[in-house]
Short mmCIF file of C-alpha atoms in Angstrom, two decimals:
data_model
loop_
_atom_site.label_atom_id
_atom_site.label_comp_id
_atom_site.label_asym_id
_atom_site.label_seq_id
_atom_site.Cartn_x
_atom_site.Cartn_y
_atom_site.Cartn_z
CA MET A 1 -92.35 -41.61 -74.67
CA SER A 2 -92.87 -42.13 -78.37
CA ASP A 3 -90.39 -43.91 -80.61
CA ASN A 4 -87.09 -42.54 -81.87
CA ASN A 5 -88.49 -40.94 -85.05
CA GLN A 6 -90.68 -38.63 -83.05
CA THR A 7 -87.93 -37.48 -80.69
CA HIS A 8 -86.48 -34.01 -81.25
CA LEU A 9 -83.65 -33.35 -78.82
CA SER A 10 -81.97 -29.98 -78.37
CA LEU A 11 -79.41 -28.77 -75.87
CA ARG A 12 -79.62 -25.29 -74.33
CA VAL A 13 -79.00 -23.35 -71.13
CA ILE A 14 -81.66 -23.29 -68.45
CA THR A 15 -83.75 -20.16 -67.84
CA LEU A 16 -85.65 -19.00 -64.77
CA ALA A 17 -88.91 -20.01 -66.44
CA ASP A 18 -87.82 -23.67 -66.54
CA TYR A 19 -88.18 -24.33 -62.82
CA PRO A 20 -91.59 -26.10 -62.90
CA GLN A 21 -90.27 -28.65 -65.38
CA LEU A 22 -87.01 -29.08 -63.48
CA ALA A 23 -88.85 -29.60 -60.21
CA GLU A 24 -91.11 -32.22 -61.75
CA LEU A 25 -88.14 -34.11 -63.16
CA MET A 26 -86.17 -33.96 -59.88
CA GLU A 27 -89.18 -35.19 -57.92
CA LEU A 28 -89.32 -38.19 -60.23
CA VAL A 29 -85.61 -38.98 -60.21
CA TYR A 30 -84.82 -38.20 -56.56
CA ALA A 31 -87.93 -39.37 -54.76
CA ASP A 32 -85.69 -41.31 -52.33
CA ILE A 33 -83.37 -38.44 -51.31
CA GLY A 34 -85.50 -35.35 -50.97
CA GLY A 35 -86.92 -34.71 -54.41
CA ALA A 36 -86.72 -31.30 -56.07
CA TRP A 37 -84.39 -28.51 -55.05
CA PRO A 38 -86.09 -25.27 -53.96
CA LYS A 39 -86.88 -22.71 -56.61
CA ALA A 40 -84.47 -20.24 -55.00
CA THR A 41 -81.59 -22.68 -55.46
CA ILE A 42 -82.17 -23.05 -59.19
CA GLN A 43 -82.75 -19.32 -59.62
CA ALA A 44 -79.48 -18.54 -57.84
CA LEU A 45 -77.59 -20.97 -60.08
CA VAL A 46 -79.05 -19.48 -63.26
CA LYS A 47 -78.30 -15.94 -62.17
CA ALA A 48 -74.77 -16.70 -60.98
CA PHE A 49 -73.60 -19.01 -63.79
CA GLN A 50 -76.17 -19.60 -66.49
CA ASP A 51 -73.66 -21.16 -68.91
CA GLY A 52 -73.16 -23.97 -66.41
CA GLN A 53 -76.85 -24.89 -66.18
CA ILE A 54 -77.64 -27.05 -69.20
CA CYS A 55 -80.67 -29.05 -70.22
CA ILE A 56 -81.76 -31.27 -73.08
CA GLU A 57 -85.34 -30.97 -74.20
CA ASP A 58 -87.51 -33.08 -76.43
CA LYS A 59 -89.94 -30.87 -78.34
CA GLY A 60 -90.01 -28.35 -75.49
CA ARG A 61 -90.08 -30.92 -72.67
CA ILE A 62 -86.99 -30.99 -70.43
CA VAL A 63 -85.75 -34.57 -70.15
CA ALA A 64 -82.16 -34.24 -68.90
CA VAL A 65 -80.29 -31.66 -66.83
CA ALA A 66 -76.72 -30.86 -65.75
CA LEU A 67 -76.13 -28.32 -62.96
CA THR A 68 -72.63 -26.92 -62.56
CA ILE A 69 -70.71 -24.26 -60.63
CA LYS A 70 -67.16 -22.93 -60.63
CA VAL A 71 -64.94 -23.64 -57.64
CA ASP A 72 -61.36 -23.25 -56.44
CA TYR A 73 -59.53 -26.40 -57.58
CA ASN A 74 -57.09 -26.35 -54.65
CA ARG A 75 -59.98 -26.40 -52.20
CA TYR A 76 -62.32 -28.95 -53.75
CA SER A 77 -59.78 -31.39 -55.12
CA PHE A 78 -59.46 -32.54 -51.50
CA VAL A 79 -61.97 -34.24 -49.22
CA HIS A 80 -65.16 -32.25 -48.62
CA ASN A 81 -68.85 -32.89 -48.15
CA TYR A 82 -72.07 -31.84 -49.81
CA ARG A 83 -72.62 -28.98 -47.35
CA ASP A 84 -69.30 -27.47 -48.44
CA ILE A 85 -70.83 -27.19 -51.91
CA VAL A 86 -74.47 -26.42 -51.09
CA SER A 87 -75.36 -24.40 -47.97
CA ASP A 88 -78.00 -25.31 -45.42
CA GLN A 89 -80.22 -22.84 -47.27
CA GLN A 90 -79.58 -24.98 -50.37
CA ILE A 91 -77.65 -22.28 -52.22
CA ALA A 92 -74.71 -23.57 -54.27
CA ARG A 93 -71.37 -21.95 -53.44
CA HIS A 94 -70.42 -20.70 -56.91
CA ASN A 95 -67.05 -18.94 -57.13
CA GLU A 96 -66.92 -16.62 -60.12
CA LYS A 97 -63.10 -16.66 -60.01
CA GLY A 98 -62.94 -20.44 -59.67
CA ASP A 99 -60.46 -22.35 -61.83
CA ALA A 100 -62.45 -25.60 -62.07
CA LEU A 101 -66.00 -26.73 -62.74
CA TYR A 102 -67.88 -28.72 -60.12
CA GLY A 103 -70.64 -31.02 -61.27
CA LEU A 104 -73.52 -30.56 -58.85
CA ASP A 105 -75.83 -32.98 -60.59
CA VAL A 106 -76.81 -34.76 -63.77
CA PHE A 107 -80.22 -36.39 -64.01
CA VAL A 108 -82.18 -37.92 -66.85
CA HIS A 109 -85.84 -38.85 -67.18
CA PRO A 110 -86.17 -42.65 -66.81
CA ASP A 111 -87.90 -42.92 -70.19
CA TYR A 112 -84.86 -41.37 -71.93
CA ARG A 113 -82.03 -43.37 -70.37
CA GLY A 114 -81.31 -45.28 -73.56
CA PHE A 115 -80.44 -42.11 -75.47
CA ARG A 116 -77.05 -41.45 -73.85
CA LEU A 117 -78.24 -38.00 -72.77
CA GLY A 118 -75.95 -38.09 -69.76
CA ARG A 119 -72.97 -38.42 -72.08
CA ARG A 120 -74.19 -35.44 -74.12
CA LEU A 121 -74.40 -33.35 -70.98
CA TYR A 122 -70.93 -34.43 -69.89
CA GLU A 123 -69.51 -33.52 -73.28
CA ALA A 124 -71.18 -30.11 -73.02
CA ARG A 125 -69.53 -29.63 -69.62
CA LYS A 126 -66.14 -30.55 -71.06
CA GLU A 127 -66.61 -28.06 -73.88
CA LEU A 128 -67.46 -25.39 -71.32
CA CYS A 129 -64.38 -26.28 -69.28
CA ARG A 130 -62.18 -25.91 -72.35
CA ALA A 131 -63.87 -22.69 -73.49
CA LEU A 132 -63.29 -21.10 -70.08
CA ASN A 133 -59.74 -22.47 -69.93
CA LEU A 134 -60.33 -24.15 -66.56
CA LYS A 135 -58.16 -26.85 -65.04
CA ALA A 136 -60.63 -29.63 -64.47
CA ILE A 137 -64.13 -30.84 -63.71
CA LEU A 138 -64.68 -32.16 -60.20
CA ALA A 139 -67.67 -34.00 -58.79
CA GLY A 140 -68.80 -35.88 -55.73
CA GLY A 141 -70.21 -39.16 -57.04
CA ARG A 142 -72.75 -41.26 -55.17
CA ILE A 143 -72.34 -45.06 -55.23
CA PRO A 144 -75.93 -46.29 -54.81
CA GLY A 145 -75.07 -49.85 -55.87
CA TYR A 146 -72.99 -50.31 -52.71
CA MET A 147 -76.13 -50.93 -50.63
CA LYS A 148 -76.39 -54.45 -52.12
CA HIS A 149 -72.83 -55.37 -51.07
CA VAL A 150 -72.41 -53.77 -47.63
CA GLY A 151 -72.10 -57.07 -45.78
CA GLU A 152 -69.64 -58.67 -48.16
CA LEU A 153 -67.36 -55.82 -49.37
CA THR A 154 -65.72 -52.79 -47.87
CA VAL A 155 -66.46 -49.60 -49.75
CA ALA A 156 -62.89 -49.56 -51.13
CA GLU A 157 -63.29 -53.12 -52.40
CA TYR A 158 -66.61 -52.23 -53.99
CA ILE A 159 -65.11 -49.25 -55.84
CA ASP A 160 -62.21 -51.40 -57.03
CA LYS A 161 -64.58 -54.03 -58.43
CA VAL A 162 -66.61 -51.36 -60.22
CA LYS A 163 -63.41 -49.95 -61.74
CA ARG A 164 -62.48 -53.48 -62.90
CA ARG A 165 -66.01 -53.85 -64.33
CA GLU A 166 -66.68 -56.83 -62.13
CA LEU A 167 -69.64 -54.93 -60.69
CA HIS A 168 -71.85 -52.21 -62.14
CA ASP A 169 -72.79 -49.07 -60.25
CA PRO A 170 -75.40 -46.82 -61.94
CA ILE A 171 -73.42 -43.66 -61.18
CA LEU A 172 -69.77 -44.63 -60.75
CA SER A 173 -69.72 -46.86 -63.82
CA PHE A 174 -71.15 -44.01 -65.86
CA GLN A 175 -68.56 -41.55 -64.52
CA LEU A 176 -65.68 -43.88 -65.28
CA ALA A 177 -67.00 -44.41 -68.81
CA ASN A 178 -66.87 -40.65 -69.29
CA ASP A 179 -63.14 -40.40 -68.57
CA PHE A 180 -63.39 -39.43 -64.92
CA ASP A 181 -60.86 -40.77 -62.42
CA VAL A 182 -61.55 -41.62 -58.78
CA LYS A 183 -59.22 -39.45 -56.71
CA ARG A 184 -60.48 -39.96 -53.19
CA LEU A 185 -63.13 -41.66 -51.08
CA MET A 186 -65.23 -39.19 -49.08
CA ARG A 187 -67.04 -40.31 -45.93
CA GLY A 188 -70.22 -38.59 -44.82
CA TYR A 189 -70.53 -36.70 -48.09
CA LEU A 190 -74.32 -36.92 -48.09
CA PRO A 191 -75.38 -38.70 -44.86
CA GLU A 192 -79.02 -39.05 -45.98
CA ASP A 193 -77.91 -41.10 -49.01
CA THR A 194 -78.67 -44.49 -47.47
CA GLN A 195 -78.05 -46.37 -50.71
CA SER A 196 -74.42 -45.16 -50.73
CA LYS A 197 -74.18 -45.38 -46.93
CA GLY A 198 -73.10 -41.74 -46.96
CA PHE A 199 -70.01 -42.47 -49.04
CA ALA A 200 -69.05 -40.70 -52.26
CA THR A 201 -66.13 -40.72 -54.65
CA LEU A 202 -64.23 -37.56 -55.53
CA LEU A 203 -64.10 -37.66 -59.32
CA GLU A 204 -61.93 -35.60 -61.61
CA TRP A 205 -61.63 -34.98 -65.34
CA ASN A 206 -58.54 -33.03 -66.35
CA ASN A 207 -58.56 -30.47 -69.15
CA ILE A 208 -55.40 -31.36 -71.07
CA LEU A 209 -55.78 -28.16 -73.11
CA PHE A 210 -55.60 -25.98 -70.00
CA ASP A 211 -53.14 -23.13 -70.56
CA GLU A 212 -51.70 -21.76 -67.32
CA ASP A 213 -50.64 -18.56 -69.09
CA GLY A 214 -53.61 -18.29 -71.40
CA ASP A 215 -56.68 -16.14 -71.19
CA SER A 216 -59.13 -17.41 -68.61
CA VAL A 217 -61.73 -16.07 -66.31
CA HIS A 218 -59.78 -16.86 -63.17
CA GLY A 219 -56.58 -15.33 -64.49
CA VAL A 220 -57.97 -11.84 -64.93
CA GLU A 221 -57.97 -9.39 -62.03
CA LYS A 222 -61.49 -9.09 -60.78
CA PRO A 223 -62.66 -5.55 -61.57
CA ILE A 224 -65.85 -5.51 -59.49
CA VAL A 225 -65.45 -6.59 -55.87
CA ARG A 226 -68.37 -7.07 -53.49
CA ILE A 227 -67.78 -6.01 -49.90
CA GLY A 228 -70.07 -7.26 -47.14
CA ILE A 229 -70.11 -5.68 -43.70
CA VAL A 230 -71.67 -7.09 -40.55
CA GLN A 231 -72.98 -4.32 -38.31
CA TRP A 232 -72.81 -6.59 -35.31
CA GLN A 233 -75.09 -6.35 -32.29
CA MET A 234 -73.44 -6.91 -28.95
CA ARG A 235 -75.65 -9.26 -26.96
CA ALA A 236 -75.22 -11.61 -24.04
CA VAL A 237 -74.09 -15.13 -24.99
CA ILE A 238 -74.11 -18.35 -23.01
CA SER A 239 -71.12 -20.03 -24.66
CA LEU A 240 -68.51 -19.77 -27.38
CA GLU A 241 -70.69 -21.88 -29.66
CA ASP A 242 -73.54 -19.45 -29.10
CA LEU A 243 -71.36 -16.60 -30.40
CA LEU A 244 -70.02 -18.64 -33.32
CA SER A 245 -73.47 -19.71 -34.47
CA GLN A 246 -74.33 -16.03 -34.85
CA VAL A 247 -71.08 -15.49 -36.74
CA GLU A 248 -71.86 -18.34 -39.13
CA PHE A 249 -75.35 -16.99 -39.75
CA PHE A 250 -73.89 -13.73 -41.06
CA VAL A 251 -71.09 -15.41 -43.04
CA ASP A 252 -73.65 -17.68 -44.68
CA SER A 253 -75.87 -14.69 -45.51
CA LEU A 254 -73.02 -12.70 -47.05
CA SER A 255 -71.84 -15.73 -48.99
CA ASP A 256 -75.32 -16.23 -50.43
CA TYR A 257 -74.98 -12.76 -51.97
CA GLN A 258 -71.58 -13.71 -53.46
CA SER A 259 -69.62 -11.26 -51.33
CA ASP A 260 -65.86 -11.35 -51.81
CA PHE A 261 -65.23 -10.00 -48.31
CA ALA A 262 -66.99 -10.08 -44.95
CA LEU A 263 -65.94 -7.45 -42.41
CA PHE A 264 -66.65 -7.90 -38.70
CA PRO A 265 -66.10 -5.17 -36.04
CA GLU A 266 -63.30 -4.65 -33.57
CA PHE A 267 -63.68 -6.77 -30.41
CA PHE A 268 -66.83 -8.45 -31.77
CA SER A 269 -66.10 -11.36 -29.38
CA ALA A 270 -66.44 -9.11 -26.29
CA PRO A 271 -69.75 -10.74 -25.21
CA LEU A 272 -67.69 -13.74 -24.06
CA MET A 273 -66.31 -11.58 -21.25
CA GLY A 274 -69.78 -11.82 -19.75
CA LEU A 275 -68.98 -15.46 -18.94
CA ALA A 276 -66.38 -14.23 -16.38
CA ARG A 277 -68.36 -11.72 -14.32
CA ASP A 278 -66.17 -12.06 -11.22
CA LYS A 279 -63.03 -10.81 -12.98
CA ASN A 280 -61.70 -7.25 -13.16
CA SER A 281 -61.14 -5.59 -16.56
CA VAL A 282 -57.52 -6.76 -16.94
CA GLU A 283 -58.42 -10.33 -16.04
CA ALA A 284 -61.54 -10.27 -18.25
CA ILE A 285 -59.71 -9.21 -21.43
CA ARG A 286 -57.14 -11.95 -20.88
CA PHE A 287 -59.97 -14.41 -20.31
CA LEU A 288 -61.35 -13.29 -23.68
CA ALA A 289 -57.93 -13.82 -25.28
CA GLY A 290 -58.21 -17.47 -24.29
CA PHE A 291 -60.88 -17.92 -26.98
CA THR A 292 -59.00 -16.21 -29.82
CA GLU A 293 -57.23 -19.25 -31.27
CA GLN A 294 -60.46 -21.27 -31.40
CA ILE A 295 -62.35 -18.39 -32.99
CA GLN A 296 -59.62 -17.84 -35.56
CA ARG A 297 -59.71 -21.52 -36.56
CA ARG A 298 -63.49 -21.47 -36.94
CA PHE A 299 -63.34 -18.32 -39.05
CA SER A 300 -60.79 -19.95 -41.32
CA GLN A 301 -63.08 -22.97 -41.77
CA LEU A 302 -65.99 -20.66 -42.56
CA ALA A 303 -63.95 -18.68 -45.09
CA VAL A 304 -63.11 -21.85 -47.02
CA SER A 305 -66.52 -23.49 -46.65
CA TYR A 306 -68.51 -20.41 -47.62
CA ASN A 307 -66.01 -19.20 -50.24
CA ILE A 308 -65.56 -15.73 -48.80
CA ASN A 309 -62.58 -13.76 -47.48
CA ILE A 310 -63.22 -12.71 -43.88
CA ILE A 311 -61.76 -9.83 -41.89
CA ALA A 312 -62.48 -11.18 -38.44
CA GLY A 313 -62.76 -7.78 -36.78
CA SER A 314 -60.14 -7.84 -34.07
CA MET A 315 -59.50 -10.00 -31.04
CA PRO A 316 -57.13 -9.85 -28.06
CA LEU A 317 -54.06 -12.06 -28.48
CA LEU A 318 -51.79 -12.97 -25.56
CA GLN A 319 -48.17 -13.60 -26.57
CA GLY A 320 -46.00 -14.32 -23.55
CA ASP A 321 -46.97 -11.70 -21.02
CA ARG A 322 -47.98 -9.11 -23.64
CA LEU A 323 -51.49 -8.56 -24.93
CA TYR A 324 -52.17 -7.31 -28.47
CA ASN A 325 -55.25 -6.31 -30.45
CA VAL A 326 -55.08 -8.33 -33.66
CA ALA A 327 -57.22 -8.34 -36.81
CA TYR A 328 -57.14 -11.55 -38.84
CA LEU A 329 -57.68 -11.91 -42.58
CA LEU A 330 -58.95 -15.41 -43.34
CA HIS A 331 -58.63 -16.10 -47.07
CA ARG A 332 -61.10 -18.39 -48.80
CA ASP A 333 -58.19 -20.49 -50.02
CA GLY A 334 -57.21 -21.26 -46.42
CA ARG A 335 -54.40 -18.72 -45.92
CA ILE A 336 -54.38 -16.65 -42.73
CA ASP A 337 -52.86 -13.17 -42.32
CA ALA A 338 -52.69 -11.02 -39.20
CA GLN A 339 -52.53 -7.27 -38.70
CA TYR A 340 -51.67 -5.99 -35.22
CA LYS A 341 -53.26 -2.73 -34.14
CA ILE A 342 -50.46 -0.13 -34.03
CA HIS A 343 -52.00 2.75 -32.09
CA ILE A 344 -53.54 1.75 -28.78
CA THR A 345 -56.15 4.07 -27.31
CA PRO A 346 -55.76 5.50 -23.79
CA HIS A 347 -58.69 3.30 -22.72
CA GLU A 348 -57.03 0.12 -24.05
CA LYS A 349 -53.75 1.00 -22.32
CA ARG A 350 -55.35 1.98 -19.03
CA ASP A 351 -58.09 -0.61 -18.57
CA TRP A 352 -56.74 -3.58 -20.52
CA VAL A 353 -52.94 -3.02 -20.67
CA ILE A 354 -52.70 -3.69 -24.43
CA ASP A 355 -49.49 -3.16 -26.41
CA GLY A 356 -49.23 -1.91 -29.99
CA GLY A 357 -47.83 -3.81 -32.96
CA THR A 358 -44.86 -2.69 -35.04
CA GLY A 359 -45.75 -3.06 -38.71
CA VAL A 360 -48.40 -2.68 -41.41
CA SER A 361 -48.79 -4.80 -44.54
CA VAL A 362 -50.81 -4.98 -47.72
CA PHE A 363 -52.24 -8.45 -48.29
CA GLU A 364 -52.73 -9.97 -51.73
CA THR A 365 -56.16 -11.56 -52.10
CA ASP A 366 -58.12 -13.03 -55.00
CA ALA A 367 -60.16 -9.81 -55.03
CA GLY A 368 -57.52 -7.10 -54.79
CA ARG A 369 -54.80 -5.77 -52.50
CA VAL A 370 -56.13 -4.95 -49.06
CA GLY A 371 -54.95 -3.47 -45.79
CA ILE A 372 -56.42 -3.35 -42.29
CA LEU A 373 -56.38 -0.34 -39.99
CA THR A 374 -58.12 -1.11 -36.71
CA CYS A 375 -60.21 1.78 -35.36
CA TYR A 376 -57.73 4.32 -33.88
CA ASP A 377 -55.12 3.44 -36.53
CA VAL A 378 -57.19 5.12 -39.25
CA GLU A 379 -56.89 8.42 -37.37
CA PHE A 380 -53.18 8.51 -38.21
CA PRO A 381 -52.65 9.41 -41.90
CA GLU A 382 -49.14 7.95 -41.89
CA MET A 383 -50.55 4.44 -41.54
CA ALA A 384 -52.77 4.65 -44.60
CA ARG A 385 -50.00 6.28 -46.62
CA LEU A 386 -47.71 3.35 -45.88
CA LEU A 387 -50.39 1.04 -47.24
CA ALA A 388 -50.86 3.27 -50.29
CA ASP A 389 -47.13 3.03 -50.99
CA GLN A 390 -47.60 -0.76 -51.11
CA GLY A 391 -50.42 -0.47 -53.65
CA VAL A 392 -53.47 -0.92 -51.43
CA GLN A 393 -56.85 -0.88 -53.19
CA ILE A 394 -59.24 -1.50 -50.28
CA MET A 395 -58.69 -0.55 -46.64
CA PHE A 396 -60.79 -2.30 -44.02
CA VAL A 397 -61.42 -0.53 -40.73
CA PRO A 398 -62.99 -2.69 -38.00
CA PHE A 399 -63.93 -0.32 -35.18
CA TRP A 400 -65.61 -0.08 -31.81
CA THR A 401 -66.90 3.28 -30.60
CA ASP A 402 -69.28 4.02 -27.76
CA THR A 403 -70.38 7.56 -28.66
CA LYS A 404 -71.28 9.39 -31.82
CA ASN A 405 -68.35 11.77 -31.58
CA GLY A 406 -66.01 8.77 -31.31
CA TYR A 407 -67.70 7.23 -34.34
CA LEU A 408 -67.38 10.47 -36.31
CA ARG A 409 -63.62 10.53 -35.72
CA VAL A 410 -63.39 7.11 -37.39
CA ARG A 411 -65.79 8.00 -40.17
CA ILE A 412 -64.33 11.38 -41.10
CA CYS A 413 -60.74 10.10 -40.98
CA SER A 414 -61.71 7.09 -43.10
CA GLN A 415 -63.20 9.38 -45.75
CA ALA A 416 -60.02 11.43 -45.72
CA ARG A 417 -57.88 8.29 -46.10
CA ALA A 418 -59.91 7.26 -49.17
CA ILE A 419 -59.33 10.63 -50.83
CA GLU A 420 -55.66 10.97 -49.87
CA ASN A 421 -54.71 7.47 -50.93
CA GLU A 422 -57.00 6.90 -53.94
CA CYS A 423 -58.57 3.75 -52.52
CA TYR A 424 -61.81 2.40 -51.07
CA VAL A 425 -62.29 2.32 -47.31
CA ALA A 426 -64.83 0.03 -45.60
CA ILE A 427 -65.64 0.59 -41.93
CA GLY A 428 -67.58 -1.86 -39.76
CA GLY A 429 -68.69 -1.39 -36.16
CA SER A 430 -70.93 -2.85 -33.49
CA VAL A 431 -74.18 -1.69 -31.93
CA GLY A 432 -76.22 -2.59 -28.86
CA ASN A 433 -75.01 -2.92 -25.28
CA LEU A 434 -73.40 -5.32 -22.82
CA PRO A 435 -74.47 -4.11 -19.38
CA ARG A 436 -72.66 -6.97 -17.59
CA VAL A 437 -69.30 -6.37 -19.28
CA ASP A 438 -67.11 -3.57 -17.93
CA ASN A 439 -65.71 -1.05 -20.42
CA VAL A 440 -67.79 -2.39 -23.35
CA ALA A 441 -71.14 -1.21 -22.07
CA ILE A 442 -72.53 0.70 -25.07
CA GLN A 443 -71.89 0.90 -28.80
CA TYR A 444 -72.53 3.39 -31.58
CA ALA A 445 -71.98 2.62 -35.27
CA GLN A 446 -73.00 3.40 -38.80
CA SER A 447 -70.95 1.11 -41.01
CA ALA A 448 -70.13 2.35 -44.51
CA VAL A 449 -67.97 2.08 -47.62
CA PHE A 450 -66.25 5.23 -48.89
CA SER A 451 -64.64 6.05 -52.22
CA PRO A 452 -62.31 8.77 -53.44
CA SER A 453 -64.09 11.99 -54.35
CA ASP A 454 -64.02 12.48 -58.10
CA VAL A 455 -66.24 12.16 -61.16
CA TYR A 456 -65.86 8.37 -61.31
CA PHE A 457 -67.48 7.89 -57.89
CA PRO A 458 -70.69 8.83 -56.02
CA HIS A 459 -71.18 12.57 -55.57
CA ASP A 460 -70.78 12.32 -51.79
CA ALA A 461 -67.97 9.73 -52.00
CA THR A 462 -70.13 7.27 -50.05
CA ILE A 463 -70.95 4.03 -51.87
CA ALA A 464 -73.14 2.54 -49.14
CA GLU A 465 -73.94 3.11 -45.48
CA ALA A 466 -75.92 1.24 -42.86
CA THR A 467 -78.76 2.46 -40.70
CA PRO A 468 -77.22 3.91 -37.51
CA ASN A 469 -77.32 1.64 -34.45
CA ALA A 470 -79.24 -1.21 -36.10
CA GLU A 471 -77.99 -4.77 -36.53
CA MET A 472 -77.77 -5.49 -40.26
CA ILE A 473 -75.56 -6.49 -43.14
CA LEU A 474 -74.39 -4.02 -45.76
CA PHE A 475 -73.23 -4.65 -49.33
CA ALA A 476 -71.20 -2.48 -51.66
CA ASP A 477 -69.72 -3.20 -55.09
CA VAL A 478 -66.45 -1.39 -55.73
CA ASP A 479 -64.78 -1.05 -59.14
CA LEU A 480 -61.00 -1.47 -58.99
CA GLU A 481 -60.63 -0.26 -62.58
CA LYS A 482 -61.86 3.18 -61.52
CA LEU A 483 -58.91 3.49 -59.18
CA LYS A 484 -56.56 3.09 -62.14
CA LEU A 485 -58.38 5.82 -64.05
CA LEU A 486 -58.27 8.09 -61.02
CA SER A 487 -54.52 7.69 -60.56
CA THR A 488 -53.80 8.89 -64.10
CA GLU A 489 -56.77 10.95 -65.23
CA GLY A 490 -58.50 12.19 -62.08
CA SER A 491 -59.45 15.82 -61.51
CA VAL A 492 -56.71 15.71 -58.89
CA THR A 493 -54.03 13.03 -58.51
CA ASN A 494 -53.08 13.08 -54.85
CA LEU A 495 -50.54 10.29 -54.84
CA LYS A 496 -48.74 11.44 -57.96
CA ASP A 497 -48.61 15.08 -56.87
CA ARG A 498 -46.94 14.55 -53.49
CA ARG A 499 -43.92 16.82 -52.84
CA LEU A 500 -41.53 14.21 -51.55
CA ASP A 501 -38.70 16.68 -52.10
CA LEU A 502 -40.13 18.65 -49.17
CA TYR A 503 -41.41 15.96 -46.80
CA ARG A 504 -40.92 12.28 -46.10
CA LEU A 505 -42.93 9.82 -44.09
CA GLY A 506 -40.02 8.84 -41.91
CA LEU A 507 -41.78 5.58 -40.98
CA GLU A 508 -40.47 3.23 -43.64
CA ASN A 509 -39.33 0.76 -40.98
CA LEU A 510 -42.96 0.03 -40.18
CA ILE A 511 -43.41 -1.64 -43.56
CA ASP A 512 -41.44 -4.65 -42.35
CA PHE A 513 -44.12 -6.53 -40.48
CA GLU A 514 -42.92 -8.18 -37.28
#
């Protein structure tokens, strides 16, 4: 590099065309831990949150970079690891509704390390945090200097000495000098970081100007919500982990496309019944229920890790001597809600001895008010109307049907529910076959997302639909603002025009969920 007089530094956001320069710089700085990130990773960051991707250039040459995403403070202000932030496909888990920034990385060309460019980038991040009215900036900080002191100091002692300035760490000392506090020690944060022995510090900078009641991105109701549906193929599995690895593949894929919701089908876990071939149908469904708690826990972990709300289809749940068909909503903030199937089909009663639940609820999520009607439930208009009376915006219908006429009952009723109740309805089913599992032998499905039928929506009131009987994922963006317009200015206003002086639902007791 030339001397100071010939340096012309400017700060700007990164563009897609900058990748070759970024890759070259990362290869130089991170030769010991993998080098450059893939092009797709940088492209995804720029597309998802360009304001958070900042660089400093010297006469057109990029010499320093800060990469940043938004996250949920309540999730990432606790212990986590690098894979919770960046997926195995090396896609950063940006949360558009996040209330904190997360510093993925800051790196500076070695020839420019006397120019305090890192501090400039940190100040730019702080300005962004204030401008967006976010709570804090979080970061997982490596401690590469610890390698020299492993035999003589514990990691806690090393961090304490760095904080007291008795020792210097190239990363931690810099973070502390930029007003960050060490909140936690994280083990196994980046196992391949041999210099830090896999350890990292959880660092936090608080935005003292944060206004809880002020305008901010995370405080505004999200108008556009992305729904992801897994049209799941039933296939033989050899273990629970075999099934869950397929589940995680789809959750990861939907998360990469920034879906707010992932919908799985009714009884998606049925392949596990193939592990108990000697049992009759009643014994087999109760055998399957033995996996439900483990599956629910894993789904909750996936929802948090991949930053996506998951409707985990439905699963059998044994409570005492009674068996229920239960759909779980796993929120990306860690909350778990359950919706019991109310109407049990003749097949479920006869072959599996399943009982019905006693209540329906609308669940508040970070992407709207949602309800769940499992398969047969959507064929009863009273159920959807109870949800509409609680302000539902999106109804999810996990289903399992074996024939096309059974599928059409679900589809046609779901379309009717969307029109009657001025909401979106997403249906998700399974395909394929399980020849070794009684009563779940064949599947037919064409998953879809339906809207009300008015000028604000598609002409056929169908936002998206899958290919029939093919394993795939389906995406649909739904606009919650359009529902507000429909309720007041639609060509027809179904909910407002009800004649409650002539008829009543008579099922108000069902609103109180058991």
